[in-house]
Coordinates of C-alpha atoms in Angstrom, one line a residue:
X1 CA 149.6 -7.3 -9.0
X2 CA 151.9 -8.2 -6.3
X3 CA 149.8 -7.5 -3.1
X4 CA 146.7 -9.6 -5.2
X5 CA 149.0 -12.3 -6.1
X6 CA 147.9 -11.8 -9.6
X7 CA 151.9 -12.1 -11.2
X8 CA 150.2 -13.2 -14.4
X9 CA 150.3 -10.7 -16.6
X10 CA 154.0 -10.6 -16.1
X11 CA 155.2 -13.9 -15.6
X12 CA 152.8 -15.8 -18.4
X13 CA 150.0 -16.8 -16.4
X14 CA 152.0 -18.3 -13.5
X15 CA 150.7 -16.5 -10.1
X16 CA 153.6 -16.2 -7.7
X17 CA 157.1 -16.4 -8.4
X18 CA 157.5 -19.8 -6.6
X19 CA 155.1 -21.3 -9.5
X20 CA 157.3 -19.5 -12.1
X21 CA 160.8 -20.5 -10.7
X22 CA 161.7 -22.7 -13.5
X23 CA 160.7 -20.4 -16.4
X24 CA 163.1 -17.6 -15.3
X25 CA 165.9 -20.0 -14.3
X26 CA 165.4 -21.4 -17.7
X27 CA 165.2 -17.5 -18.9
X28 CA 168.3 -16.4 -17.4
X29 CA 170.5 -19.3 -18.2
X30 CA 170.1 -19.0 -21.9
X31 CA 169.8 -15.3 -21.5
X32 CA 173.2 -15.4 -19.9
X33 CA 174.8 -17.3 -22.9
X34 CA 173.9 -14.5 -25.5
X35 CA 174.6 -11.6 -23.7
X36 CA 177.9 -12.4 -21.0
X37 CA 178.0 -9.1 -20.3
X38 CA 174.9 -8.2 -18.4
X39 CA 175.3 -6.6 -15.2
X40 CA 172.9 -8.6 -13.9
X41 CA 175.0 -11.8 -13.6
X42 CA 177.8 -9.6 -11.1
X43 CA 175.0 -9.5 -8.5
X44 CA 173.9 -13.4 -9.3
X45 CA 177.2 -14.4 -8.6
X46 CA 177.6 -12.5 -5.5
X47 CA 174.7 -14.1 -3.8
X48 CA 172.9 -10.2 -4.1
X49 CA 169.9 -11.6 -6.2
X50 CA 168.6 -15.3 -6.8
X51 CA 167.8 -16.0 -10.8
X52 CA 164.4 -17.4 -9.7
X53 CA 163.5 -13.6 -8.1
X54 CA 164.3 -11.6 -11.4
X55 CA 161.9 -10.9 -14.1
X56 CA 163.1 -9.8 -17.5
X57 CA 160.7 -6.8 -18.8
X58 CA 160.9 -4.2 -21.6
X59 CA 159.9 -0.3 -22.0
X60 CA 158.1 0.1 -25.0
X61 CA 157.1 3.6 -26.0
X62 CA 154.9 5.4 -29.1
X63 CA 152.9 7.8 -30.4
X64 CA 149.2 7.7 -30.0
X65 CA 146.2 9.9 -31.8
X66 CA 144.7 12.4 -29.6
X67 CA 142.0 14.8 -29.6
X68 CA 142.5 17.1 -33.1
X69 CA 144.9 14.6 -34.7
X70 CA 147.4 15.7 -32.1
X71 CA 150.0 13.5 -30.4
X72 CA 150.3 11.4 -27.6
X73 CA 152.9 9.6 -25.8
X74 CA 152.1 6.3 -24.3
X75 CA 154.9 4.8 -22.3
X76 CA 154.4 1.1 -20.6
X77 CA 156.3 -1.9 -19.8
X78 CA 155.5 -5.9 -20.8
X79 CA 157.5 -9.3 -20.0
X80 CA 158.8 -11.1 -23.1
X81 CA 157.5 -14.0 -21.5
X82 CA 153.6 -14.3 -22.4
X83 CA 150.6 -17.2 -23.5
X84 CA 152.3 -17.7 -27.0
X85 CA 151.3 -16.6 -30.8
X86 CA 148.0 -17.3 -32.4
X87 CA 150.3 -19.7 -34.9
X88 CA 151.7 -21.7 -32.4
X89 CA 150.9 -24.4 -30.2
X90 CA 147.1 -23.8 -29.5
X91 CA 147.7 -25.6 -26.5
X92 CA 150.3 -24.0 -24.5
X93 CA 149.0 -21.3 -22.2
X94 CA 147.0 -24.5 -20.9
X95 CA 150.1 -26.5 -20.5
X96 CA 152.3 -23.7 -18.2
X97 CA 153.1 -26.0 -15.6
X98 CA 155.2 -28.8 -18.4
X99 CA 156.7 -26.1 -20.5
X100 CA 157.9 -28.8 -22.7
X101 CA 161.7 -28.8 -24.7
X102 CA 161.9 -25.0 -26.1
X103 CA 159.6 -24.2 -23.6
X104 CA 158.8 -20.6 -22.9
X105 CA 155.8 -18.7 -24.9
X106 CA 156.2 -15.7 -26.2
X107 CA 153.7 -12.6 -25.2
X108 CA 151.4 -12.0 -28.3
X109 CA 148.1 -13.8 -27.4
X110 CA 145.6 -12.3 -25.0
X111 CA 144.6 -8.9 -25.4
X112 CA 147.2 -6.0 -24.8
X113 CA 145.2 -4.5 -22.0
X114 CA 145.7 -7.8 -20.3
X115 CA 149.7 -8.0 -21.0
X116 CA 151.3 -4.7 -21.6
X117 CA 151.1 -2.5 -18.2
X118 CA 150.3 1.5 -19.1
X119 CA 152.7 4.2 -17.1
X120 CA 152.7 7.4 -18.7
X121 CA 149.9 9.6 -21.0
X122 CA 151.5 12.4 -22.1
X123 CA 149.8 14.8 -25.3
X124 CA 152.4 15.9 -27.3
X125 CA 151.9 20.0 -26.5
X126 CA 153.5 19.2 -23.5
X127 CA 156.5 18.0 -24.7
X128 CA 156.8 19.4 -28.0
X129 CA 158.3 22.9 -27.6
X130 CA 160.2 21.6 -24.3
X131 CA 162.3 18.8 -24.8
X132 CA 163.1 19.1 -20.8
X133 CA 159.6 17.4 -20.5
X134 CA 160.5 14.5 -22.5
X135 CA 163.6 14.1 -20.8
X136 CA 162.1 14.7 -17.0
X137 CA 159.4 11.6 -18.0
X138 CA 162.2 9.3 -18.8
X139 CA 164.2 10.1 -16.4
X140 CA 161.5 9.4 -13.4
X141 CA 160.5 6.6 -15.2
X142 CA 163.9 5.3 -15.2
X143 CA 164.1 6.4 -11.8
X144 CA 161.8 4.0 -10.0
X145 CA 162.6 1.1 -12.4
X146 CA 166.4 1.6 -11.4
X147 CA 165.2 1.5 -7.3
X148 CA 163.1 -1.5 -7.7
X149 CA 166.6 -3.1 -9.8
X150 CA 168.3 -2.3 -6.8
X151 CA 165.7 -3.2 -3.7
X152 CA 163.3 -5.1 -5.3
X153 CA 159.7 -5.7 -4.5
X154 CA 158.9 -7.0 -1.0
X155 CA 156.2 -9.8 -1.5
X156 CA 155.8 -10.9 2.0
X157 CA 156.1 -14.6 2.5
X158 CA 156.6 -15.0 -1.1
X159 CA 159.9 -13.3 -0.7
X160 CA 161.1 -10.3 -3.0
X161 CA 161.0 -9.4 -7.2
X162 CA 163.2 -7.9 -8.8
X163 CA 162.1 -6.2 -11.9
X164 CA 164.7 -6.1 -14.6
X165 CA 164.6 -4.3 -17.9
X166 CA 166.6 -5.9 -20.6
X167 CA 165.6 -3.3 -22.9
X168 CA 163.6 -0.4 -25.0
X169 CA 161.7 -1.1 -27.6
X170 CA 159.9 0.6 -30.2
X171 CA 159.6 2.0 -33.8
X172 CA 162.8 3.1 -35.1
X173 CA 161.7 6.7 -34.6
X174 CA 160.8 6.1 -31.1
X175 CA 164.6 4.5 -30.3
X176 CA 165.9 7.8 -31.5
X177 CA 164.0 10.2 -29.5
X178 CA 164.1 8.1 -26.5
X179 CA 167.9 7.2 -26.5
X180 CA 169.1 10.3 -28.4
X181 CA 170.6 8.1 -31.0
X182 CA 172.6 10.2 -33.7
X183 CA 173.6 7.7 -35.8
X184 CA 169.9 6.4 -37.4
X185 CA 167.9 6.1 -40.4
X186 CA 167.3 9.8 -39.9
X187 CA 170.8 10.7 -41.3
X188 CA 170.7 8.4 -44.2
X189 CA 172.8 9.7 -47.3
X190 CA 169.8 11.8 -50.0
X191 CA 171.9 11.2 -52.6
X192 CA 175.2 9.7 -53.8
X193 CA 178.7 11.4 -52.7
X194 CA 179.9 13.8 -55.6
X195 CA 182.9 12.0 -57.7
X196 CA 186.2 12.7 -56.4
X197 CA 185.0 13.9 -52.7
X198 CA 185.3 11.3 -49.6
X199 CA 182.8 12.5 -47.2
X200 CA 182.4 10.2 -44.5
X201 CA 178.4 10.0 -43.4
X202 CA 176.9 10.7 -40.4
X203 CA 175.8 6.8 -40.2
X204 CA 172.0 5.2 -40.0
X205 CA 172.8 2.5 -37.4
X206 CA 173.5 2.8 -33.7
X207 CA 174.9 -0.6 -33.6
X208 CA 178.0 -0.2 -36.3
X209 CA 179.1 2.1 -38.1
X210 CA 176.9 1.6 -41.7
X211 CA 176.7 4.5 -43.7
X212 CA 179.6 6.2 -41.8
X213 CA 182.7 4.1 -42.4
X214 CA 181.9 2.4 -45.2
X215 CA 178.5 2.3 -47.6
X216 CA 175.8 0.0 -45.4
X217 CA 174.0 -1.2 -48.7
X218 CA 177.6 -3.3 -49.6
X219 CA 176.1 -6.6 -47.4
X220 CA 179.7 -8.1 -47.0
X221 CA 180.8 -4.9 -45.8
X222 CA 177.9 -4.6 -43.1
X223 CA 178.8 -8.2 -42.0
X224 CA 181.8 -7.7 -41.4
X225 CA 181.2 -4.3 -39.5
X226 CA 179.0 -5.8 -37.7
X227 CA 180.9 -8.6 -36.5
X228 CA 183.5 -6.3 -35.5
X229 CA 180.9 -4.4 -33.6
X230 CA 181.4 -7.2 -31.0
X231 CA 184.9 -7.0 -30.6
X232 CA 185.8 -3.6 -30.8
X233 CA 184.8 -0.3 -29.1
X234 CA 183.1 1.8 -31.1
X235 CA 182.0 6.0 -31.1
X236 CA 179.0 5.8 -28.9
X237 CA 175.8 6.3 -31.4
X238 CA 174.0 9.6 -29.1
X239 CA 174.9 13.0 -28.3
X240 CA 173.4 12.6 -24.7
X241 CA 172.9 9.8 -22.8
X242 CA 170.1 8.9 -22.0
X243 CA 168.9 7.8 -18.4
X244 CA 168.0 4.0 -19.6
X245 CA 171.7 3.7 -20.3
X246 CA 172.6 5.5 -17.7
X247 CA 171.4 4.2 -14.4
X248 CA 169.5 0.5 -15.0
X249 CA 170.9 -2.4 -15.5
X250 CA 172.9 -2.7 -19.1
X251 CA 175.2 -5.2 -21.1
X252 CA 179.1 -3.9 -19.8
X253 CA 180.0 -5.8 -23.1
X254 CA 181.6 -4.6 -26.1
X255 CA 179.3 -1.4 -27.3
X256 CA 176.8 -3.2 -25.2
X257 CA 174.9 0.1 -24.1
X258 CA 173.7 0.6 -27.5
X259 CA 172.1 -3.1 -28.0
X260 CA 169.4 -2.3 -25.3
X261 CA 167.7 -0.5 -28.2
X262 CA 166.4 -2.8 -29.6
X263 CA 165.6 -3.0 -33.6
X264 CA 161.9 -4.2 -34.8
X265 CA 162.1 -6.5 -37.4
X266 CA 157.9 -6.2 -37.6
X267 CA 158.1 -2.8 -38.6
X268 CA 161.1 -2.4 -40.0
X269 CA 159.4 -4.9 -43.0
X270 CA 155.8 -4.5 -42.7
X271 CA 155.8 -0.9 -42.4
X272 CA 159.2 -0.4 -44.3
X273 CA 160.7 -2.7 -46.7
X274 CA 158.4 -4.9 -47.2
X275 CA 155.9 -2.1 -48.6
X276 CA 158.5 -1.3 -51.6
X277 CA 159.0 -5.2 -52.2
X278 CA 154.9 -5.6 -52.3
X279 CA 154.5 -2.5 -54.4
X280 CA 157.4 -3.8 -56.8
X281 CA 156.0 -7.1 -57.2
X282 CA 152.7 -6.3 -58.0
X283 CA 153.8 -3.9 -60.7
X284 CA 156.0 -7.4 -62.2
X285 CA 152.9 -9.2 -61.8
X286 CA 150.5 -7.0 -63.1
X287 CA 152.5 -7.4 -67.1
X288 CA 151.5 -11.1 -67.3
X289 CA 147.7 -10.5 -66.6
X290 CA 145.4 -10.2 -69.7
X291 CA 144.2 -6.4 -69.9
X292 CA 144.8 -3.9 -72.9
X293 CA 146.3 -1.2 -70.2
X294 CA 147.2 -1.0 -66.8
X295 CA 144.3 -0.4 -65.2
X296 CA 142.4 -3.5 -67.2
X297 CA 144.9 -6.1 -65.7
X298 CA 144.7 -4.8 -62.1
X299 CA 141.5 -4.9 -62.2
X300 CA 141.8 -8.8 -62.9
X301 CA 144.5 -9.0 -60.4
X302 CA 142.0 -6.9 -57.5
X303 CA 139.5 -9.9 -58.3
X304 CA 142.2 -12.6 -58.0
X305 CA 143.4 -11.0 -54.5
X306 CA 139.8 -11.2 -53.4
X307 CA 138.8 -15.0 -54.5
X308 CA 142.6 -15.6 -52.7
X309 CA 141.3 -13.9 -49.3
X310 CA 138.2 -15.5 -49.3
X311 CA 139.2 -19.4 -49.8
X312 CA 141.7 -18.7 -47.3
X313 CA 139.8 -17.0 -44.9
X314 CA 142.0 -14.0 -44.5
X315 CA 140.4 -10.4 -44.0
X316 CA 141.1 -8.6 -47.0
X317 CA 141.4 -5.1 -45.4
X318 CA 141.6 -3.3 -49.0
X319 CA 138.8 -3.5 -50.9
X320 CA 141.1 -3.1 -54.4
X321 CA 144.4 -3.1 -55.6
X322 CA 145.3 -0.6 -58.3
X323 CA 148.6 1.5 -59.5
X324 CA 147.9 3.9 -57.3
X325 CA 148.0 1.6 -53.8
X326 CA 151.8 0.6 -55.6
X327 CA 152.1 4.6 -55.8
X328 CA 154.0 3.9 -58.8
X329 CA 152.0 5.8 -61.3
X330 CA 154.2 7.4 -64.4
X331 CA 157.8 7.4 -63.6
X332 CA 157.6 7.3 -59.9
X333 CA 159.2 4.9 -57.7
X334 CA 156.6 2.4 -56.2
X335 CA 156.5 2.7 -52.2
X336 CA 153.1 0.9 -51.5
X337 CA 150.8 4.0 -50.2
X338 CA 149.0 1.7 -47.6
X339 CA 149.6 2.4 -43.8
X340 CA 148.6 -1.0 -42.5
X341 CA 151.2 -3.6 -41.4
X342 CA 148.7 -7.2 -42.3
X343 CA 148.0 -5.3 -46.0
X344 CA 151.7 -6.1 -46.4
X345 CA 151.4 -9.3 -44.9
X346 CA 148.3 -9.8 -47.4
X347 CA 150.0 -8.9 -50.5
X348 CA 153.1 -11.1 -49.8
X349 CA 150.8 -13.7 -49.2
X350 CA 149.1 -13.4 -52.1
X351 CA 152.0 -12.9 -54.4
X352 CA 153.3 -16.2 -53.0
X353 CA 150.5 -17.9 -54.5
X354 CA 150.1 -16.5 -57.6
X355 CA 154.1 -17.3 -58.3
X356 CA 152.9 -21.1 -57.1
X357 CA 150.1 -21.4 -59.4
X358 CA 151.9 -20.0 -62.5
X359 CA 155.2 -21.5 -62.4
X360 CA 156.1 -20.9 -66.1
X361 CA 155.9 -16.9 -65.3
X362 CA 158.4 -17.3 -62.3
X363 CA 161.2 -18.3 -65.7
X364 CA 159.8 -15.4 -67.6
X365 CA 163.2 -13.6 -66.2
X366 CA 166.1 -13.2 -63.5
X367 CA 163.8 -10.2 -61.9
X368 CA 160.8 -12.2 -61.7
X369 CA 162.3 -15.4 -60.3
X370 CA 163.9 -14.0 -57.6
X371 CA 160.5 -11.8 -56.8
X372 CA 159.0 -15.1 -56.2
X373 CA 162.2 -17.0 -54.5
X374 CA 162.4 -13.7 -52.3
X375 CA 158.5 -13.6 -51.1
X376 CA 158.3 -17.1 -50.4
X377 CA 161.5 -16.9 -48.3
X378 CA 160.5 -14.0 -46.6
X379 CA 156.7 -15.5 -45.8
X380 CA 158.7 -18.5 -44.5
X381 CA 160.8 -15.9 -41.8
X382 CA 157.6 -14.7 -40.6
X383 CA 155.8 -17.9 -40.2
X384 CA 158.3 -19.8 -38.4
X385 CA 159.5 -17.0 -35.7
X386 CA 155.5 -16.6 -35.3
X387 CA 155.0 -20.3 -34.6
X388 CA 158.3 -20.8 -32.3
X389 CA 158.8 -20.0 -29.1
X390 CA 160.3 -17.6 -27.1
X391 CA 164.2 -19.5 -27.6
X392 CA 164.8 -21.0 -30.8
X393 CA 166.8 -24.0 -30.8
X394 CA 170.1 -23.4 -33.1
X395 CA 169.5 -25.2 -35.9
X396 CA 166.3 -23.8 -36.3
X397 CA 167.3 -20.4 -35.6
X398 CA 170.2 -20.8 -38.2
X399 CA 167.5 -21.9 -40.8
X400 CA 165.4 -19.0 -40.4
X401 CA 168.3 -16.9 -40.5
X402 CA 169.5 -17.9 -43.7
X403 CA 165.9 -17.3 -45.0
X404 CA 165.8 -13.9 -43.8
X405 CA 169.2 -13.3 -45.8
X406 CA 167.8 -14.7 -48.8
X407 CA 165.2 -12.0 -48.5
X408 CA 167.7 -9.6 -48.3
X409 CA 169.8 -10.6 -51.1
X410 CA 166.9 -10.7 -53.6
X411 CA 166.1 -7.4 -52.6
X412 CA 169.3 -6.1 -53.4
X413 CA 169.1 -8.1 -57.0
X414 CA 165.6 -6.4 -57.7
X415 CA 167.4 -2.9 -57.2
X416 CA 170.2 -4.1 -59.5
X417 CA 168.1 -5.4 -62.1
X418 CA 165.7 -3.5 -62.5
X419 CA 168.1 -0.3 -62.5
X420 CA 169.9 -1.5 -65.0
X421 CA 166.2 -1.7 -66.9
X422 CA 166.5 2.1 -66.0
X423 CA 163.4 1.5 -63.7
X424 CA 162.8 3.4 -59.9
X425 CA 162.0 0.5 -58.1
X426 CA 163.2 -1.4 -54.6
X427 CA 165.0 1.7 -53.5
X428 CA 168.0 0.8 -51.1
X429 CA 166.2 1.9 -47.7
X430 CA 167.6 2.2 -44.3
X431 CA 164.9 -0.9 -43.0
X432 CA 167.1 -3.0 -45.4
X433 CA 170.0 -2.9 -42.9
X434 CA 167.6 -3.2 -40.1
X435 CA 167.2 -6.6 -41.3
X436 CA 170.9 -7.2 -42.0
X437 CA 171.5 -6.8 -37.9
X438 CA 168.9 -8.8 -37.2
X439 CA 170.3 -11.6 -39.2
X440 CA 173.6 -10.6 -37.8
X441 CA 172.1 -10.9 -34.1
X442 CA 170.9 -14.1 -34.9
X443 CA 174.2 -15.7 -36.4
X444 CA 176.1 -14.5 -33.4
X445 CA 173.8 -15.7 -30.8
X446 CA 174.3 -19.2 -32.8
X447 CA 177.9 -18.9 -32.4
X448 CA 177.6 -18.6 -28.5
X449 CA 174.6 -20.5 -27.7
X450 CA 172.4 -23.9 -28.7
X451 CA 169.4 -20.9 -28.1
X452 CA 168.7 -18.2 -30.2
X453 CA 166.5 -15.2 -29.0
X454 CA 163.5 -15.1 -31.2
X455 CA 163.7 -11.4 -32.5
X456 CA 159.9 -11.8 -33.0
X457 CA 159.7 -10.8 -29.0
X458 CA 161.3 -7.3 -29.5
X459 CA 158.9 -6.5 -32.5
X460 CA 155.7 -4.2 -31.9
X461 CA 152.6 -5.2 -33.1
X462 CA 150.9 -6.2 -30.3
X463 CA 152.0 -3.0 -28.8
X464 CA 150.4 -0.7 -31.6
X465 CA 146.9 -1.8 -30.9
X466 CA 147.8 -1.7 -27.3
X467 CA 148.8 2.2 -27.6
X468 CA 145.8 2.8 -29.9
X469 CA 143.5 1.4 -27.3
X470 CA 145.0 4.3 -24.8
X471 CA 145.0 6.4 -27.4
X472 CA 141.2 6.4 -27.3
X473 CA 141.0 6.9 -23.8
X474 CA 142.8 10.4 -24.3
X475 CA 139.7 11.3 -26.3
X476 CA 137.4 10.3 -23.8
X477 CA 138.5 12.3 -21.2
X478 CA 138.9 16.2 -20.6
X479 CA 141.6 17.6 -22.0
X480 CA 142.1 19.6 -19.3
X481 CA 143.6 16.7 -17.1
X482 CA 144.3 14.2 -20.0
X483 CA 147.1 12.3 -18.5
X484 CA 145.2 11.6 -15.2
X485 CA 141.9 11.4 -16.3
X486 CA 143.2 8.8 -19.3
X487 CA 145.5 7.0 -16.6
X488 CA 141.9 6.8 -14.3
X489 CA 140.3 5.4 -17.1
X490 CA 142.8 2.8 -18.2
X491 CA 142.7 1.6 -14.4
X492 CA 138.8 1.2 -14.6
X493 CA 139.2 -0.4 -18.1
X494 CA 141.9 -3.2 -16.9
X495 CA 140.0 -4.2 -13.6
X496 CA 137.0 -5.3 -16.3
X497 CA 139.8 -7.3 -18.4
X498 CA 141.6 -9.0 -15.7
X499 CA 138.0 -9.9 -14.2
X500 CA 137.3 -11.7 -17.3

């Protein structure tokens, strides 16, 4: 990209550095304001790098689908800087030069193999029996990212770049195998402490201490934990350290070394929360349909879902919606047995609308008002971090905030209510907290800044069709050299895209 003057992909759409100068000095300042601690300012100061020369970039890492169902590791790196969302303005990646008030687009339009740059194939029997090899990818990885931190990229006349990661992202899983985090969801509580034992937990988050020093699911607990998290040094959340943290560039801060794993809010609802909340509202829904049984009234509610996707021009995905898809058949708890993230996003939609067009249900009860008070806040969250930009000015970021803990709250009254109904629904699951620090993030970056950092730009769903693109390449190729043969193939691929 360099030596073709073809920065692009990197720097969102802007060429050279010169053309992007203002964008990153607009980056770092506000950068600067929510995290004081970066190493990164040290060397600004000291005349050692110029603001204009640095360009933020993450690690992002998951699993693909190889040949036989097996797994494979796809390891790149992307710019939160991009051409924007499809919701926002349809205008912007034309308008790069006047980047306008807010100013800079986030990276979610344009196809991944365009903005998200492939390093590492690796199938899963490589790996799997021999952590060593997990750790020896990182650690060259790391390697050459910390050298170019250091020296840079010589660009001739257009002077030097200086690639700098500002952190890893991926699903929660990911985060834990990559940074060898010991406090996650992983060592969530399977059931309540016995009476009259005080056990402490191991703890589900890496930034506090939720589930280990006090119960996570108490929210004015977790706020307050995770206020303190900023002010006082806490038991580091791994049992190694791993090299990301080790030798790049970090936040020196207060427990700063564990923020550069960064939580997806994207998953952590559309994959996780949000699927129990769909499931759970359905099943509400479902009681005030006309039907003589259960499967009569979803049946009336598939058709409804249906007419809803088709005068609103939204792909359906499922073609029904019945008690199994709520997996909450009998007495079991419903979890929402779909695997895709926009069925969530459809099902939320469409329970929005049906709680707008029947208003005299949403009074039916305390359970089914704040169903519908708790979609339509959460919809709102989505929408408006979609639609913004990259920095969120304050008082919108506050706003969006609050909506997000309205969500939360609700959630926590559908658990209350409906088990005091004696009803296994909206189980209290470790995502729920995910979504607490987000908020939390949020509020403190308010507190520092007149910008908050959309947390929209450290979520992964441009990056799972990304790594399922490479994935097929794996199956393309011989699986006797996968990793180069994929890597050769990916090269070829991305000259035809960047062409176009």
């Amino acid at each position: 990209m360099a030596q073709h003057r073809d920065l692009g992909h990197i720097l969102a759409g802007f060429n050279s550095i010169a053309d992007a100068k203002v964008m990153l000095r607009t980056f770092w300042t506000r950068y600067r304001k929510i995290c004081p601690g970066f190493q990164l300012w040290q060397q600004l100061d000291q005349g050692v790098k110029k603001m204009e020369e640095c360009v933020p970039l993450y690690l992002h890492g998951d699993e693909g689908v190889t040949y036989k169902r097996g797994g494979v590791l796809i390891l790149s790196f992307q710019s939160p800087l991009g051409f924007g969302t499809s919701k926002g303005d349809k205008d912007l990646s034309l308008n790069l030069q006047d980047l306008g008030e807010a100013g800079l687009p986030l990276n979610f339009n344009k196809s991944g193999m365009y903005t998200r740059m492939l390093m590492v194939v690796c199938p899963k029997d490589m790996y799997k029996e021999d952590p060593r090899v997990w750790n020896a990818i990182f650690e060259r990885v790391v390697a050459d990212f910390s050298h170019l931190e250091e020296h840079g990229l010589d660009l001739g006349t257009d002077g030097k770049i200086f690639p700098i990661i500002i952190g890893n992202k991926g699903d929660w899983s990911y985060l834990v195998t990559s940074g060898n985090l010991e406090r996650s969801y992983r060592r969530s509580p399977k059931g309540a402490k016995e009476e009259g034992r005080d056990v402490e937990g191991a703890g589900i988050c890496h930034l506090c201490l939720g589930g280990q020093s006090f119960d996570w699911e108490n929210l004015q607990m977790a706020e307050k934990a995770m206020a303190e998290s900023r002010e006082h040094a806490l038991p580091v959340p791994w049992f190694r350290e791993a090299a990301m943290t080790r030798m790049l560039i970090h936040d020196s801060g207060c427990n700063g070394k564990s923020r550069f794993y960064k939580l997806d809010l994207w998953h952590g609802f559309h994959l996780g929360i949000g699927k129990s909340w769909a499931a759970g509202g359905l099943l509400m829904i479902q009681q005030f349909l006309e039907g003589g049984n259960m499967d009569d009234r979803f049946k009336q509610m598939s058709a409804m879902y249906v007419q809803f996707c088709k005068a609103n021009k939204i792909d359906k995905i499922i073609s029904k919606i019945d008690k199994y898809l709520c997996g909450g058949g009998g007495s079991a708890e419903p979890l929402g047995t779909w695997n895709k993230a926009a069925v969530t996003t459809n099902l939320c939609l469409f329970m929005e609308w049906f709680f707008t067009e029947n208003p005299d249900v949403v009074t039916h009860d305390d359970g089914v008002y704040y169903m519908a008070h708790g979609t339509a806040k959460i919809n709102s969250t989505f929408r408006r971090l979609y639609s913004g930009d990259l920095w969120l000015r304050r008082e919108l970021g506050l706003e969006i905030a609050g909506e997000l803990l309205q969500f939360i709250r609700s959630y926590c009254f559908e658990a209350w209510f409906h088990l005091q109904k004696g009803q296994s629904r909206f189980g209290m699951y470790p995502e729920l907290h995910l979504l607490h620090e987000v908020h939390g993030q949020m509020i403190w970056e308010a507190s520092k800044s007149e910008w908050i950092y959309n947390p929209i730009a450290e979520t992964c769903s441009m990056d799972e069709d990304f790594v399922g693109r490479c994935a097929i390449l794996t199956r393309s190729v011989s699986p006797r050299l996968n990793s180069l043969r994929s890597l050769q193939r990916y090269l070829a691929q991305i000259q035809m895209s960047w062409r176009h």
